[in-house]
């Protein structure tokens, strides 16, 4: 045949490569369902970082796709939806360009990809996207409660992977065998993953991007305070920080954790003064005990580091500011560990500069006339500042003031309204009102925000967001700063025994004692998690390698460790997989026969391919004439067990397959001793 | 013990003395792509001959893992790192699982019925494994640089099956454009099970040939040569003019059964012809030797098939081949094989085949 003819012949026999390779065939409906579920699970943890329009759109798309499992959209329809989503992203990006934009784009990609997903190839693209999405969630936060979700979603994604990419048989909606196999593979992958986690070389500082790009957008104390801002925090039981005291801890009512100090007031909002220079080094007072403690601070997105009442010096890398609060030069966006040293009373007689004094006495002009009038009157009656303070606290205590976390809103002359009309407020109302009163009386005063108290959770003290507090500091000439907490005059138990203690009713529907207990024990685990996993870094790695006697400065160490891990892990996994291979289920009698057959093979009598068990055993009987009786007995019993199980009960001594086994064992022993006749040639 | 299968041919395997390193390579890594040696079946997928590489999906996953690693490392994000390393561990497990899925898969037999040139042969491969192996693909080897139309087209044929311990047969179509003893092309046996991330494969070139008969000529002129009774033509069709009947014997062609008579006698009877007026047709090469070789063979093939269909006794005379006058399936095959192998050097091809029907 001519070459052209051959070519023509082949062209007529041509079949599409894609159809023969199976990559273009559509996924069955149950594959699609699990795929959708896994992808949805990878998107859900991003609920806080995605814009509002995303959720209805995603719900619609996933529900529609789940409803019409087999049918993807046409190309132009996908294009239409994509354009709409792109427009929505562009519009929402204008409001807040930055960190959530990337996530929005990624999640939208995954969402839109489901619309046209049809083949195996689409499925693996989608699953890889799912893993990536899952990983980006951790850039926002690495709390312990994410862990179960990580495990579950990983399992689902891996199941979808094996389901859509493998060739496992089964058309059931759920294939338990495959699910078990997925879980097994993930378990097998864990040791190598963990060792890599420990030994893989880390970066000590980011190469690109600022960490705050992915900082946690958590609410917490800020550099300003308006009425209600701390009451909001009171509802939040999430941890703010954890403290380890080196000495026996002070009494709970002395634990004032200093956060931002607020000196500027505009009538509603207190703001921190922007000090440019830190305080120059000062020596601690000799007559007060210095307390040392370690703090693990949850990321809060601001620069300040809470310290116990009066810091002696700032931790490494941070500065002690003139108002005694400590801050660093970048926001706290990841778990921060530092050691603090503090004293419980103010040891210093600070010098007050004229500008500072002016600031600490300034009030918005013309506001709160009633308060001003009252304070001018009182100041005339009690010239001694200490007595004046006591009189005010007394007044708070005796008048009908209420401590509540749901105070009525205030407008205009907020302090007048609070002091003479509503008389119901949270700590920030009292601290604010008290400070304003002192300034009207001509005494320099300021508001300090921070946390008060804490909970002794066995090996550490837990300070929660709900422990957020505000109090006042008053300047006494010749003495220095004096802490005054007006809240104690209204609700003494708040400070004496913790934020929650004065509550009679719960803050919300799930606020019960046992829920709080559960959260507390969860926090213990969270603490350990933070300590061992979340805080693992270059330093911890260095320590670990040193304890193993390895040099972490040498790149070759890492290369060797990685190579050894891969090799050892690979060999381990290989052996495990090879040994635990699922073999087809054997009949118990067959198992016994197989063992016997092995023994016979070892003694030079392999079973040929065409031989049934019976013929084979007869041949064995010819080979070992001395054992003929025994072999024949075994053969009869074997056939009875294998082919007529209902008959084996007829002879009572041979009722169970254990009899068969004992016969086989006896036979195996006998074969060892009995010499065979010379081999009777090839069969 | 060697197995010979219906209408497949085993040629003697001549290995020229190769350098020692080559022989060492053969021993250590049998069936690697660079070694194009043919092998006698059965051949098992020994671990030393298994190749494994990431598939397109695998490369994509690897790429996204690297991205995940860079992002996690940059921000020292421990949970991200944990997920990344876990997935890397999973990739390793899947690599080994894919490898183990192919290991010990055995190609036990290869069988194919002979076809005429221009037809597509169905090549049946019997696969075995010690335990069930899903997603085992079998296909003709796909070359990166596809040499000719044959290579290009062969790459498009593949079959997939779950290989069971009891044995599984997969069928691969093989277009056969030319007559002769066609060596079985190189096979690729591959798998992506369980996760499609990796492709594990082996190459295999079974030491077997497919027999491809010449294409019967369409509209061939009727045979005009003499037969040994002096008639110059023969009539088509067995007709009703048979001489006698005898009881059916196993092996009688179906078309010889006298159905009407069988119905009357309540047992199967076969027609019997006596040779006096039907004679023996002798197909001679000299009659067609004026034609081009392939066309001549084609014409002879057409004549032989007609004669067989007509139930005649016939014999074939080719240079170097002479058959006895006979009829029947075996005789037909013998003659067609002679035509198929016309021109092959006689010493080179050893035909050894069994006429028993393939046990498929």
CSV table of C-alpha atoms in Angstrom, one decimal, chain A residues 129-548:
chain,number,residue,atom,x,y,z
A,129,UNK,CA,-8.2,26.5,44.3
A,130,UNK,CA,-10.1,25.1,47.3
A,131,UNK,CA,-6.9,24.2,49.1
A,132,UNK,CA,-5.4,27.6,48.3
A,133,UNK,CA,-8.5,29.3,49.6
A,134,UNK,CA,-8.4,27.3,52.8
A,135,UNK,CA,-4.8,28.3,53.3
A,136,UNK,CA,-5.4,32.0,52.8
A,137,UNK,CA,-7.9,31.9,55.7
A,138,UNK,CA,-5.0,31.4,58.0
A,139,UNK,CA,-3.4,34.6,56.9
A,140,UNK,CA,-6.2,36.3,58.7
A,141,UNK,CA,-6.0,34.4,61.9
A,142,UNK,CA,-4.8,31.2,63.3
A,143,UNK,CA,-7.1,30.6,66.2
A,144,UNK,CA,-7.5,27.1,67.5
A,145,UNK,CA,-11.2,27.0,66.6
A,146,UNK,CA,-10.2,27.0,63.0
A,147,UNK,CA,-8.4,23.7,63.4
A,148,UNK,CA,-11.5,21.4,63.4
A,149,UNK,CA,-12.7,23.2,60.3
A,150,UNK,CA,-9.3,22.9,58.6
A,151,UNK,CA,-9.4,19.1,59.3
A,152,UNK,CA,-12.9,18.7,58.1
A,153,UNK,CA,-12.5,20.8,54.9
A,154,UNK,CA,-9.2,19.1,54.1
A,155,UNK,CA,-10.8,15.7,54.4
A,156,UNK,CA,-13.7,16.8,52.2
A,157,UNK,CA,-11.4,18.3,49.5
A,158,UNK,CA,-9.2,15.2,49.5
A,159,UNK,CA,-12.3,13.0,49.3
A,160,UNK,CA,-13.5,15.1,46.3
A,161,UNK,CA,-10.0,14.7,44.8
A,162,UNK,CA,-10.0,10.9,45.1
A,163,UNK,CA,-13.6,10.7,44.0
A,164,UNK,CA,-13.2,12.7,40.8
A,165,UNK,CA,-9.7,11.9,39.9
A,166,UNK,CA,-9.4,8.3,40.8
A,167,UNK,CA,-11.0,5.3,39.1
A,168,UNK,CA,-12.7,3.9,42.2
A,169,UNK,CA,-15.9,2.0,41.3
A,170,UNK,CA,-19.2,2.8,42.9
A,171,UNK,CA,-22.1,5.0,41.9
A,172,UNK,CA,-23.6,5.5,45.4
A,173,UNK,CA,-24.0,9.0,46.7
A,174,UNK,CA,-21.5,8.3,49.4
A,175,UNK,CA,-18.8,5.7,49.1
A,176,UNK,CA,-17.6,4.8,52.7
A,177,UNK,CA,-14.7,2.7,51.5
A,178,UNK,CA,-13.3,5.6,49.5
A,179,UNK,CA,-13.9,7.9,52.4
A,180,UNK,CA,-12.0,5.6,54.7
A,181,UNK,CA,-9.2,5.4,52.1
A,182,UNK,CA,-9.0,9.2,52.0
A,183,UNK,CA,-8.8,9.4,55.8
A,184,UNK,CA,-6.1,6.8,55.8
A,185,UNK,CA,-4.0,8.6,53.2
A,186,UNK,CA,-4.3,11.9,55.1
A,187,UNK,CA,-3.2,10.1,58.3
A,188,UNK,CA,-0.2,8.6,56.5
A,189,UNK,CA,0.7,12.1,55.2
A,190,UNK,CA,0.6,13.6,58.7
A,191,UNK,CA,4.0,12.4,60.1
A,192,UNK,CA,6.0,13.7,57.2
A,193,UNK,CA,3.9,16.9,57.3
A,194,UNK,CA,4.6,17.4,61.0
A,195,UNK,CA,8.3,16.8,60.7
A,196,UNK,CA,8.5,19.2,57.8
A,197,UNK,CA,6.7,21.7,59.9
A,198,UNK,CA,9.4,21.4,62.5
A,199,UNK,CA,12.5,21.2,60.3
A,200,UNK,CA,11.7,23.2,57.2
A,201,UNK,CA,13.9,26.4,57.2
A,202,UNK,CA,11.9,29.5,58.2
A,203,UNK,CA,12.2,33.1,57.3
A,204,UNK,CA,12.9,35.3,60.3
A,205,UNK,CA,11.2,38.3,58.6
A,206,UNK,CA,8.9,38.7,55.7
A,207,UNK,CA,10.5,39.2,52.3
A,208,UNK,CA,7.6,41.1,50.8
A,209,UNK,CA,4.4,42.7,51.9
A,210,UNK,CA,3.7,44.2,55.3
A,211,UNK,CA,2.3,41.9,57.9
A,212,UNK,CA,-0.7,44.2,58.6
A,213,UNK,CA,-1.9,43.4,55.1
A,214,UNK,CA,-3.2,40.3,56.7
A,215,UNK,CA,-3.7,41.6,60.2
A,216,UNK,CA,-6.7,40.6,62.2
A,217,UNK,CA,-9.6,43.1,62.0
A,218,UNK,CA,-10.5,42.3,65.6
A,219,UNK,CA,-12.4,44.8,67.7
A,220,UNK,CA,-10.7,45.8,70.9
A,221,UNK,CA,-9.4,48.8,72.8
A,222,UNK,CA,-8.4,51.6,70.5
A,223,UNK,CA,-6.8,55.0,70.7
A,224,UNK,CA,-10.1,56.7,71.4
A,225,UNK,CA,-13.1,56.1,73.6
A,226,UNK,CA,-16.7,57.3,73.2
A,227,UNK,CA,-19.6,56.3,75.4
A,228,UNK,CA,-20.5,52.7,74.6
A,229,UNK,CA,-17.2,51.6,73.1
A,230,UNK,CA,-16.1,49.6,76.1
A,231,UNK,CA,-19.6,48.3,76.8
A,232,UNK,CA,-19.4,46.7,73.3
A,233,UNK,CA,-16.3,44.8,74.4
A,234,UNK,CA,-18.1,43.6,77.5
A,235,UNK,CA,-20.1,41.3,75.3
A,236,UNK,CA,-16.9,39.7,73.8
A,237,UNK,CA,-15.4,36.9,75.9
A,238,UNK,CA,-12.6,36.3,73.4
A,239,UNK,CA,-9.1,36.4,74.9
A,240,UNK,CA,-7.2,39.7,74.9
A,241,UNK,CA,-4.0,38.4,76.6
A,242,UNK,CA,-2.6,35.8,78.8
A,243,UNK,CA,-0.2,36.5,81.7
A,244,UNK,CA,2.3,34.5,83.6
A,245,UNK,CA,3.5,36.1,86.8
A,246,UNK,CA,7.0,35.3,88.0
A,247,UNK,CA,6.1,36.2,91.6
A,248,UNK,CA,2.9,35.4,93.4
A,249,UNK,CA,0.3,37.5,91.6
A,250,UNK,CA,-1.1,40.6,93.3
A,251,UNK,CA,-4.7,40.7,94.4
A,252,UNK,CA,-7.3,40.8,91.6
A,253,UNK,CA,-8.5,44.3,92.4
A,254,UNK,CA,-5.0,45.7,91.9
A,255,UNK,CA,-4.6,44.3,88.4
A,256,UNK,CA,-5.1,47.4,86.3
A,257,UNK,CA,-3.6,46.7,82.9
A,258,UNK,CA,-2.8,50.0,81.3
A,259,UNK,CA,-3.6,50.5,77.7
A,260,UNK,CA,-4.0,53.8,75.8
A,261,UNK,CA,-4.1,56.9,78.0
A,262,UNK,CA,-6.6,59.4,76.7
A,263,UNK,CA,-6.0,63.1,77.4
A,264,UNK,CA,-8.0,65.0,74.8
A,265,UNK,CA,-11.7,65.4,75.0
A,266,UNK,CA,-14.1,67.0,72.4
A,267,UNK,CA,-17.4,66.6,74.3
A,268,UNK,CA,-18.1,63.0,73.2
A,269,UNK,CA,-14.9,61.3,72.4
A,270,UNK,CA,-11.7,60.9,74.4
A,271,UNK,CA,-8.5,60.6,72.3
A,272,UNK,CA,-4.9,59.8,73.1
A,273,UNK,CA,-2.4,62.6,72.7
A,274,UNK,CA,0.1,61.9,70.0
A,275,UNK,CA,3.4,62.0,71.9
A,276,UNK,CA,6.4,62.2,69.6
A,277,UNK,CA,9.2,61.3,72.0
A,278,UNK,CA,9.3,58.4,74.5
A,279,UNK,CA,10.0,59.0,78.1
A,280,UNK,CA,13.7,59.1,78.9
A,281,UNK,CA,14.9,56.2,81.0
A,282,UNK,CA,13.8,56.5,84.6
A,283,UNK,CA,15.0,54.4,87.5
A,284,UNK,CA,12.4,52.4,89.5
A,285,UNK,CA,11.4,53.6,92.9
A,286,UNK,CA,13.2,51.6,95.6
A,287,UNK,CA,10.3,51.5,98.1
A,288,UNK,CA,8.0,49.6,95.8
A,289,UNK,CA,8.0,46.0,94.8
A,290,UNK,CA,8.7,45.3,91.1
A,291,UNK,CA,6.5,42.6,89.5
A,292,UNK,CA,7.8,40.7,86.5
A,293,UNK,CA,5.4,38.9,84.2
A,294,UNK,CA,5.2,37.4,80.7
A,295,UNK,CA,2.4,38.5,78.4
A,296,UNK,CA,1.0,36.7,75.4
A,297,UNK,CA,-1.0,39.4,73.5
A,298,UNK,CA,-3.6,38.5,71.0
A,299,UNK,CA,-3.3,40.6,67.9
A,300,UNK,CA,-5.4,43.8,68.1
A,301,UNK,CA,-4.2,45.9,65.2
A,302,UNK,CA,-2.9,48.8,67.3
A,303,UNK,CA,0.5,49.8,68.5
A,304,UNK,CA,0.0,49.7,72.3
A,305,UNK,CA,1.2,46.9,74.5
A,306,UNK,CA,-0.9,46.5,77.7
A,307,UNK,CA,1.3,46.6,80.9
A,308,UNK,CA,0.5,46.3,84.5
A,309,UNK,CA,-0.3,49.6,86.2
A,310,UNK,CA,3.0,51.5,86.1
A,311,UNK,CA,5.6,50.0,83.9
A,312,UNK,CA,9.2,50.3,85.1
A,313,UNK,CA,10.6,50.0,81.7
A,314,UNK,CA,9.4,49.1,78.2
A,315,UNK,CA,9.9,45.6,76.8
A,316,UNK,CA,12.5,45.1,74.1
A,317,UNK,CA,11.6,46.9,70.9
A,318,UNK,CA,8.9,49.0,72.5
A,319,UNK,CA,8.8,52.5,74.1
A,320,UNK,CA,7.5,53.8,77.4
A,321,UNK,CA,5.6,57.0,76.5
A,322,UNK,CA,5.3,60.1,78.8
A,323,UNK,CA,1.8,59.1,79.8
A,324,UNK,CA,3.2,55.7,81.0
A,325,UNK,CA,1.7,53.6,78.3
A,326,UNK,CA,3.9,51.4,76.2
A,327,UNK,CA,3.8,51.2,72.5
A,328,UNK,CA,5.8,49.7,69.6
A,329,UNK,CA,6.3,51.3,66.2
A,330,UNK,CA,4.1,48.9,64.3
A,331,UNK,CA,0.7,47.4,65.0
A,332,UNK,CA,0.3,44.1,66.7
A,333,UNK,CA,-0.9,41.8,64.0
A,334,UNK,CA,0.2,38.5,65.2
A,335,UNK,CA,0.5,36.8,68.6
A,336,UNK,CA,3.0,38.9,70.6
A,337,UNK,CA,5.1,37.7,73.5
A,338,UNK,CA,6.8,40.1,75.8
A,339,UNK,CA,8.1,40.4,79.3
A,340,UNK,CA,6.9,43.3,81.5
A,341,UNK,CA,8.2,44.9,84.7
A,342,UNK,CA,5.8,47.1,86.7
A,343,UNK,CA,5.1,48.6,90.1
A,344,UNK,CA,1.6,48.8,91.5
A,345,UNK,CA,1.7,52.4,92.7
A,346,UNK,CA,3.0,55.5,91.1
A,347,UNK,CA,6.4,56.1,92.5
A,348,UNK,CA,7.3,59.2,90.6
A,349,UNK,CA,6.5,62.8,91.1
A,350,UNK,CA,6.3,63.7,87.5
A,351,UNK,CA,7.1,67.1,86.5
A,352,UNK,CA,4.1,68.6,84.7
A,353,UNK,CA,5.1,71.0,81.9
A,354,UNK,CA,2.9,74.1,81.3
A,355,UNK,CA,1.7,72.7,78.0
A,356,UNK,CA,0.8,69.4,79.5
A,357,UNK,CA,-1.0,71.1,82.3
A,358,UNK,CA,-3.0,73.1,79.8
A,359,UNK,CA,-3.9,70.0,77.9
A,360,UNK,CA,-4.9,68.1,81.0
A,361,UNK,CA,-7.3,70.9,82.0
A,362,UNK,CA,-8.8,71.8,78.7
A,363,UNK,CA,-12.4,71.1,78.0
A,364,UNK,CA,-14.6,71.9,75.0
A,365,UNK,CA,-15.9,75.4,75.5
A,366,UNK,CA,-19.5,76.0,76.6
A,367,UNK,CA,-20.5,72.3,77.1
A,368,UNK,CA,-21.9,70.8,80.2
A,369,UNK,CA,-22.7,74.0,82.1
A,370,UNK,CA,-24.5,72.2,85.0
A,371,UNK,CA,-21.5,70.1,85.8
A,372,UNK,CA,-19.3,73.1,85.6
A,373,UNK,CA,-21.5,75.0,88.0
A,374,UNK,CA,-21.6,72.2,90.5
A,375,UNK,CA,-17.8,71.7,90.4
A,376,UNK,CA,-17.1,75.3,90.9
A,377,UNK,CA,-19.4,75.4,93.9
A,378,UNK,CA,-17.8,72.2,95.3
A,379,UNK,CA,-14.4,73.4,94.7
A,380,UNK,CA,-15.1,76.5,96.8
A,381,UNK,CA,-16.4,74.3,99.6
A,382,UNK,CA,-13.6,71.8,99.6
A,383,UNK,CA,-10.2,73.2,98.6
A,384,UNK,CA,-8.4,69.9,99.4
A,385,UNK,CA,-8.2,67.8,96.3
A,386,UNK,CA,-8.3,64.4,98.0
A,387,UNK,CA,-11.4,65.4,100.0
A,388,UNK,CA,-13.0,66.6,96.8
A,389,UNK,CA,-12.3,63.3,95.1
A,390,UNK,CA,-13.9,61.5,98.0
A,391,UNK,CA,-16.9,63.8,97.9
A,392,UNK,CA,-17.5,63.0,94.3
A,393,UNK,CA,-17.2,59.3,94.8
A,394,UNK,CA,-19.5,59.5,97.8
A,395,UNK,CA,-21.9,61.4,95.6
A,396,UNK,CA,-21.8,58.6,93.0
A,397,UNK,CA,-22.4,56.1,95.7
A,398,UNK,CA,-25.3,57.8,97.4
A,399,UNK,CA,-27.2,59.2,94.5
A,400,UNK,CA,-29.2,56.8,92.4
A,401,UNK,CA,-26.4,55.8,89.9
A,402,UNK,CA,-26.7,52.6,88.0
A,403,UNK,CA,-23.9,50.4,86.5
A,404,UNK,CA,-25.2,48.9,83.3
A,405,UNK,CA,-23.7,47.8,80.0
A,406,UNK,CA,-26.8,49.0,78.1
A,407,UNK,CA,-27.0,52.6,79.0
A,408,UNK,CA,-29.4,55.0,77.3
A,409,UNK,CA,-27.7,57.1,74.5
A,410,UNK,CA,-26.4,60.6,75.3
A,411,UNK,CA,-26.4,63.6,73.1
A,412,UNK,CA,-25.1,67.2,73.3
A,413,UNK,CA,-24.0,68.0,76.9
A,414,UNK,CA,-23.3,64.3,77.5
A,415,UNK,CA,-21.8,64.7,80.9
A,416,UNK,CA,-24.7,66.9,82.2
A,417,UNK,CA,-27.2,64.4,80.8
A,418,UNK,CA,-25.4,61.5,82.4
A,419,UNK,CA,-24.9,63.1,85.8
A,420,UNK,CA,-28.3,64.7,86.2
A,421,UNK,CA,-30.7,62.8,84.0
A,422,UNK,CA,-29.9,59.2,82.9
A,423,UNK,CA,-27.6,58.3,85.7
A,424,UNK,CA,-26.9,54.9,84.1
A,425,UNK,CA,-23.7,54.0,82.5
A,426,UNK,CA,-20.8,51.7,82.1
A,427,UNK,CA,-17.2,52.3,83.3
A,428,UNK,CA,-16.3,54.6,80.5
A,429,UNK,CA,-19.3,56.9,81.4
A,430,UNK,CA,-18.1,57.1,85.0
A,431,UNK,CA,-14.4,57.6,84.1
A,432,UNK,CA,-15.3,60.2,81.5
A,433,UNK,CA,-17.6,62.1,83.8
A,434,UNK,CA,-15.2,62.0,86.7
A,435,UNK,CA,-12.3,63.3,84.6
A,436,UNK,CA,-14.4,66.1,83.3
A,437,UNK,CA,-15.5,67.0,86.8
A,438,UNK,CA,-11.9,67.1,88.0
A,439,UNK,CA,-10.9,69.3,85.1
A,440,UNK,CA,-13.8,71.7,85.9
A,441,UNK,CA,-12.5,71.8,89.5
A,442,UNK,CA,-9.1,72.8,88.1
A,443,UNK,CA,-7.3,69.5,88.7
A,444,UNK,CA,-5.3,67.9,85.8
A,445,UNK,CA,-6.9,64.6,85.0
A,446,UNK,CA,-7.0,62.0,82.3
A,447,UNK,CA,-8.8,58.8,81.3
A,448,UNK,CA,-6.9,55.5,81.2
A,449,UNK,CA,-8.2,52.6,79.2
A,450,UNK,CA,-7.1,49.0,79.5
A,451,UNK,CA,-8.2,45.9,81.3
A,452,UNK,CA,-9.0,45.2,84.8
A,453,UNK,CA,-8.6,41.9,86.6
A,454,UNK,CA,-8.3,38.6,84.9
A,455,UNK,CA,-9.1,35.0,85.5
A,456,UNK,CA,-6.7,32.6,87.1
A,457,UNK,CA,-6.8,29.7,84.6
A,458,UNK,CA,-4.5,27.4,86.5
A,459,UNK,CA,-1.1,27.9,84.8
A,460,UNK,CA,-1.8,31.4,83.5
A,461,UNK,CA,-4.0,34.4,84.0
A,462,UNK,CA,-6.5,35.0,81.2
A,463,UNK,CA,-7.6,38.6,80.4
A,464,UNK,CA,-10.6,38.7,78.1
A,465,UNK,CA,-12.0,41.5,76.0
A,466,UNK,CA,-14.9,41.6,78.4
A,467,UNK,CA,-12.4,42.7,81.1
A,468,UNK,CA,-11.9,46.0,79.2
A,469,UNK,CA,-12.1,48.9,81.6
A,470,UNK,CA,-11.7,52.7,81.9
A,471,UNK,CA,-10.6,54.6,84.9
A,472,UNK,CA,-9.2,58.1,85.8
A,473,UNK,CA,-5.8,59.4,86.8
A,474,UNK,CA,-5.6,62.7,88.8
A,475,UNK,CA,-2.6,64.8,89.2
A,476,UNK,CA,-1.9,65.7,92.8
A,477,UNK,CA,0.6,68.4,93.3
A,478,UNK,CA,3.5,67.1,95.4
A,479,UNK,CA,2.4,63.5,95.0
A,480,UNK,CA,2.1,62.8,91.4
A,481,UNK,CA,-0.5,60.7,89.5
A,482,UNK,CA,-3.2,59.0,91.6
A,483,UNK,CA,-5.4,56.4,90.1
A,484,UNK,CA,-9.1,56.9,90.8
A,485,UNK,CA,-11.6,54.3,89.7
A,486,UNK,CA,-15.1,55.9,90.0
A,487,UNK,CA,-16.7,52.6,89.0
A,488,UNK,CA,-15.8,51.2,92.4
A,489,UNK,CA,-18.1,53.7,94.0
A,490,UNK,CA,-21.1,52.5,91.9
A,491,UNK,CA,-20.4,48.8,91.6
A,492,UNK,CA,-17.6,47.7,94.0
A,493,UNK,CA,-17.9,44.1,93.0
A,494,UNK,CA,-16.9,44.9,89.4
A,495,UNK,CA,-13.3,45.5,90.4
A,496,UNK,CA,-13.2,43.2,93.4
A,497,UNK,CA,-14.2,40.0,91.7
A,498,UNK,CA,-14.3,40.4,88.0
A,499,UNK,CA,-16.4,41.8,85.2
A,500,UNK,CA,-19.0,39.2,85.1
A,501,UNK,CA,-19.7,38.9,88.8
A,502,UNK,CA,-22.1,41.8,89.2
A,503,UNK,CA,-24.3,40.4,86.5
A,504,UNK,CA,-27.6,38.9,87.8
A,505,UNK,CA,-29.0,38.1,84.3
A,506,UNK,CA,-27.0,36.9,81.4
A,507,UNK,CA,-25.7,39.3,78.8
A,508,UNK,CA,-27.3,37.4,76.0
A,509,UNK,CA,-29.2,34.2,75.4
A,510,UNK,CA,-26.2,31.9,75.5
A,511,UNK,CA,-24.6,33.5,78.5
A,512,UNK,CA,-24.7,30.8,81.1
A,513,UNK,CA,-22.2,29.6,83.7
A,514,UNK,CA,-21.4,26.4,81.9
A,515,UNK,CA,-20.9,28.1,78.6
A,516,UNK,CA,-18.4,30.4,80.2
A,517,UNK,CA,-16.8,27.3,81.8
A,518,UNK,CA,-16.6,25.7,78.4
A,519,UNK,CA,-15.0,28.7,76.9
A,520,UNK,CA,-12.5,28.8,79.7
A,521,UNK,CA,-11.4,25.2,79.2
A,522,UNK,CA,-11.3,25.9,75.5
A,523,UNK,CA,-8.9,28.7,76.2
A,524,UNK,CA,-6.6,26.4,78.1
A,525,UNK,CA,-6.2,24.4,74.9
A,526,UNK,CA,-5.9,27.6,72.9
A,527,UNK,CA,-3.1,28.6,75.2
A,528,UNK,CA,-1.2,25.4,74.6
A,529,UNK,CA,-1.9,25.6,70.9
A,530,UNK,CA,-0.5,29.1,70.8
A,531,UNK,CA,2.4,28.1,72.8
A,532,UNK,CA,3.5,25.0,70.9
A,533,UNK,CA,2.2,25.5,67.4
A,534,UNK,CA,1.2,29.0,66.6
A,535,UNK,CA,4.3,30.5,68.1
A,536,UNK,CA,6.7,28.1,66.5
A,537,UNK,CA,9.3,30.3,64.8
A,538,UNK,CA,12.9,30.5,63.8
A,539,UNK,CA,14.0,30.8,67.4
A,540,UNK,CA,12.0,27.8,68.5
A,541,UNK,CA,13.3,25.8,65.5
A,542,UNK,CA,16.9,26.8,66.4
A,543,UNK,CA,16.3,25.5,70.0
A,544,UNK,CA,14.9,22.3,68.8
A,545,UNK,CA,17.7,21.6,66.4
A,546,UNK,CA,20.2,22.5,69.1
A,547,UNK,CA,18.6,20.0,71.5
A,548,UNK,CA,19.0,17.4,68.7
